[in-house]
Each structure stands twice: as structure tokens, then as C-alpha cells.
mmCIF file of C-alpha atoms in Angstrom:
data_model
loop_
_atom_site.group_PDB
_atom_site.id
_atom_site.type_symbol
_atom_site.label_atom_id
_atom_site.label_comp_id
_atom_site.label_asym_id
_atom_site.label_seq_id
_atom_site.Cartn_x
_atom_site.Cartn_y
_atom_site.Cartn_z
ATOM 1 C CA MET L 168 -2.720 63.696 81.143
ATOM 2 C CA ARG L 169 -3.964 67.351 80.613
ATOM 3 C CA THR L 170 -5.292 66.664 77.149
ATOM 4 C CA ALA L 171 -7.411 63.602 78.448
ATOM 5 C CA LEU L 172 -8.857 65.924 81.039
ATOM 6 C CA LEU L 173 -9.835 68.575 78.365
ATOM 7 C CA LEU L 174 -11.178 65.788 76.174
ATOM 8 C CA LEU L 175 -13.323 64.117 78.695
ATOM 9 C CA PRO L 176 -16.192 66.852 78.711
ATOM 10 C CA LEU L 177 -16.252 66.933 74.913
ATOM 11 C CA CYS L 178 -16.824 63.041 74.914
ATOM 12 C CA MET L 179 -19.445 63.019 77.413
ATOM 13 C CA LEU L 180 -21.088 65.716 75.451
ATOM 14 C CA VAL L 181 -20.983 63.766 72.125
ATOM 15 C CA ALA L 182 -21.974 60.479 73.784
ATOM 16 C CA GLY L 183 -25.228 61.923 75.123
ATOM 17 C CA CYS L 184 -26.837 61.088 78.508
ATOM 18 C CA ASP L 185 -27.959 57.720 78.164
ATOM 19 C CA GLY L 186 -24.509 56.178 78.944
ATOM 20 C CA ASP L 187 -24.082 54.439 75.579
ATOM 21 C CA GLU L 188 -21.045 55.771 73.929
ATOM 22 C CA SER L 189 -21.547 54.098 70.571
ATOM 23 C CA ILE L 190 -24.700 55.982 69.733
ATOM 24 C CA ILE L 191 -24.463 59.484 68.168
ATOM 25 C CA CYS L 192 -27.613 61.243 67.562
ATOM 26 C CA THR L 193 -28.026 64.053 65.211
ATOM 27 C CA THR L 194 -30.377 67.028 65.523
ATOM 28 C CA GLU L 195 -31.924 66.779 62.061
ATOM 29 C CA ALA L 196 -35.686 66.098 61.799
ATOM 30 C CA ARG L 197 -36.565 63.000 59.622
ATOM 31 C CA PHE L 198 -39.836 62.292 57.806
ATOM 32 C CA GLY L 199 -41.691 59.030 58.995
ATOM 33 C CA VAL L 200 -43.113 58.439 55.714
ATOM 34 C CA ASN L 201 -41.646 59.323 52.163
ATOM 35 C CA LEU L 202 -43.288 58.488 48.914
ATOM 36 C CA SER L 203 -42.187 58.538 45.221
ATOM 37 C CA VAL L 204 -45.267 58.840 42.982
ATOM 38 C CA LYS L 205 -45.267 57.398 39.536
ATOM 39 C CA ASP L 206 -47.553 56.743 36.613
ATOM 40 C CA ALA L 207 -48.642 53.093 36.674
ATOM 41 C CA THR L 208 -48.502 52.821 33.007
ATOM 42 C CA THR L 209 -45.244 54.668 32.052
ATOM 43 C CA GLY L 210 -43.377 54.190 35.294
ATOM 44 C CA GLN L 211 -42.440 57.793 34.996
ATOM 45 C CA LEU L 212 -42.479 60.136 38.083
ATOM 46 C CA ILE L 213 -45.638 62.407 38.010
ATOM 47 C CA PRO L 214 -44.057 66.131 37.949
ATOM 48 C CA GLU L 215 -47.071 68.038 38.986
ATOM 49 C CA GLY L 216 -50.591 68.202 40.707
ATOM 50 C CA VAL L 217 -50.107 65.637 43.564
ATOM 51 C CA ARG L 218 -51.570 66.140 46.913
ATOM 52 C CA GLY L 219 -51.852 64.079 49.922
ATOM 53 C CA ALA L 220 -52.558 63.309 53.555
ATOM 54 C CA LEU L 221 -51.561 60.830 56.340
ATOM 55 C CA ARG L 222 -53.715 59.790 58.982
ATOM 56 C CA ASP L 223 -53.162 57.886 62.276
ATOM 57 C CA GLY L 224 -56.305 58.014 64.532
ATOM 58 C CA ALA L 225 -57.125 61.679 65.045
ATOM 59 C CA TYR L 226 -53.725 62.627 63.864
ATOM 60 C CA LEU L 227 -53.984 64.271 60.209
ATOM 61 C CA ASP L 228 -50.695 65.712 58.346
ATOM 62 C CA SER L 229 -50.568 66.983 54.834
ATOM 63 C CA LEU L 230 -47.856 65.691 52.901
ATOM 64 C CA HIS L 231 -44.864 67.931 52.165
ATOM 65 C CA VAL L 232 -44.013 68.263 48.335
ATOM 66 C CA PHE L 233 -40.393 68.322 47.435
ATOM 67 C CA THR L 234 -39.528 69.604 43.897
ATOM 68 C CA ASP L 235 -36.412 69.810 41.846
ATOM 69 C CA ILE L 236 -35.015 73.328 40.661
ATOM 70 C CA GLU L 237 -37.363 73.294 37.838
ATOM 71 C CA GLY L 238 -40.389 72.913 40.196
ATOM 72 C CA ARG L 239 -41.254 69.376 39.250
ATOM 73 C CA ILE L 240 -42.289 67.093 42.020
ATOM 74 C CA TYR L 241 -39.723 64.350 42.872
ATOM 75 C CA SER L 242 -41.066 63.156 46.460
ATOM 76 C CA LEU L 243 -43.609 63.731 49.147
ATOM 77 C CA ALA L 244 -43.122 63.136 52.838
ATOM 78 C CA GLY L 245 -44.855 63.617 56.203
ATOM 79 C CA ALA L 246 -45.035 62.495 59.902
ATOM 80 C CA VAL L 247 -42.030 64.495 61.023
ATOM 81 C CA GLU L 248 -40.268 62.399 63.772
ATOM 82 C CA ARG L 249 -43.579 60.813 64.400
ATOM 83 C CA PRO L 250 -43.768 57.093 64.759
ATOM 84 C CA GLY L 251 -47.342 55.664 63.970
ATOM 85 C CA THR L 252 -49.470 53.314 61.641
ATOM 86 C CA TYR L 253 -50.827 55.586 58.822
ATOM 87 C CA ARG L 254 -53.348 55.709 56.065
ATOM 88 C CA VAL L 255 -51.961 57.542 53.198
ATOM 89 C CA ASP L 256 -54.332 59.130 50.438
ATOM 90 C CA LEU L 257 -53.010 60.622 47.511
ATOM 91 C CA VAL L 258 -54.693 62.703 44.633
ATOM 92 C CA ALA L 259 -53.548 63.908 41.436
ATOM 93 C CA THR L 260 -54.776 65.696 38.448
ATOM 94 C CA GLY L 261 -55.604 63.000 35.632
ATOM 95 C CA TYR L 262 -55.179 60.120 38.023
ATOM 96 C CA GLN L 263 -57.195 57.789 40.032
ATOM 97 C CA PRO L 264 -57.008 58.452 43.980
ATOM 98 C CA TRP L 265 -54.441 56.067 45.677
ATOM 99 C CA THR L 266 -54.746 54.923 49.329
ATOM 100 C CA ARG L 267 -52.551 52.728 51.331
ATOM 101 C CA SER L 268 -53.418 51.564 54.776
ATOM 102 C CA ASP L 269 -51.271 50.116 57.720
ATOM 103 C CA VAL L 270 -48.155 52.164 56.722
ATOM 104 C CA ARG L 271 -45.754 51.800 59.794
ATOM 105 C CA ALA L 272 -43.101 54.527 60.808
ATOM 106 C CA GLU L 273 -41.310 53.092 63.850
ATOM 107 C CA ASP L 274 -39.739 54.624 66.841
ATOM 108 C CA GLY L 275 -36.068 54.441 66.616
ATOM 109 C CA ARG L 276 -33.231 55.060 68.909
ATOM 110 C CA CYS L 277 -32.656 58.766 68.098
ATOM 111 C CA HIS L 278 -35.109 59.386 65.207
ATOM 112 C CA VAL L 279 -38.290 57.732 63.668
ATOM 113 C CA THR L 280 -37.383 55.000 61.419
ATOM 114 C CA PRO L 281 -38.771 55.774 58.000
ATOM 115 C CA VAL L 282 -40.842 53.867 55.621
ATOM 116 C CA SER L 283 -40.422 54.546 51.867
ATOM 117 C CA LEU L 284 -43.165 53.812 49.571
ATOM 118 C CA VAL L 285 -43.939 54.145 45.609
ATOM 119 C CA ALA L 286 -47.161 55.086 44.958
ATOM 120 C CA GLU L 287 -48.353 54.097 41.285
ATOM 121 C CA LEU L 288 -51.138 56.071 40.191
ATOM 122 C CA VAL L 289 -53.359 54.782 37.693
ATOM 123 C CA PRO L 290 -54.400 57.279 34.714
ATOM 124 C CA THR L 291 -58.054 58.228 34.558
ATOM 125 C CA GLY L 292 -59.745 57.304 31.270
ATOM 126 C CA GLY L 293 -60.096 60.507 29.419
#
């Protein structure tokens, strides 16, 4: 009985305040929009020189670049914990600009429900 009384406050803390004990939310921040950027001809990841932005009405966010240990880009992401309908614009050295509209990141129970995209950039002619 004593153990049950000691564990009750802990259970209430973990379950949260909304009364639904089946949901446990974390404190991590999640990006709403996640991108892999590839060369449309070779299918290979573009390792450098990629920049981008997200727009949702007046909201503007530059994309965060994530690299491997050698400094090569492996993904871009933006809209931290922000649901919305975005226009994504990318530019990269040696490639045509890339745009995608109506990219939706939904509001989830604990975090934004992210959307993942693969942007296939077309090399410029020269």
C-alpha cells in the first residue's frame, strides 16, 4: 500500500495534465518540414551549397542544414514545432531553383506531425 501511495504522484507527472494516461509527451523539439536533396540525374545526395527557406503567409524560416562528420549535407529542416502550409524554396550551386507549394505540417497531440520530402534538383546546363 505504501509503495502505491509513493508511485501515484510519479504516475500523475508522467501521464500529464490532460487526463489521458496513455499519452506520454517528450520535451524534444521536432521540425515540421524535413528534406533530403538529391541530384535529379544521378540520384545522389547533393553534399554542399544547398540553401532554402519555408514560407507560410508572413512566416519565414530559413532551413537548417544538417551535415555528417565530414561536413557533407545529408538533410535540411525547418518550422520547429510549427504546423502550417508551407512553400519550400531551395537553391544550390550548379542546379536550377526548386519550389514546392502546399507542404503541410500538421498539429499533433504532443508535437508537430512532420512531413518529409525528397527534392530532386535539376543540374544547370553548363
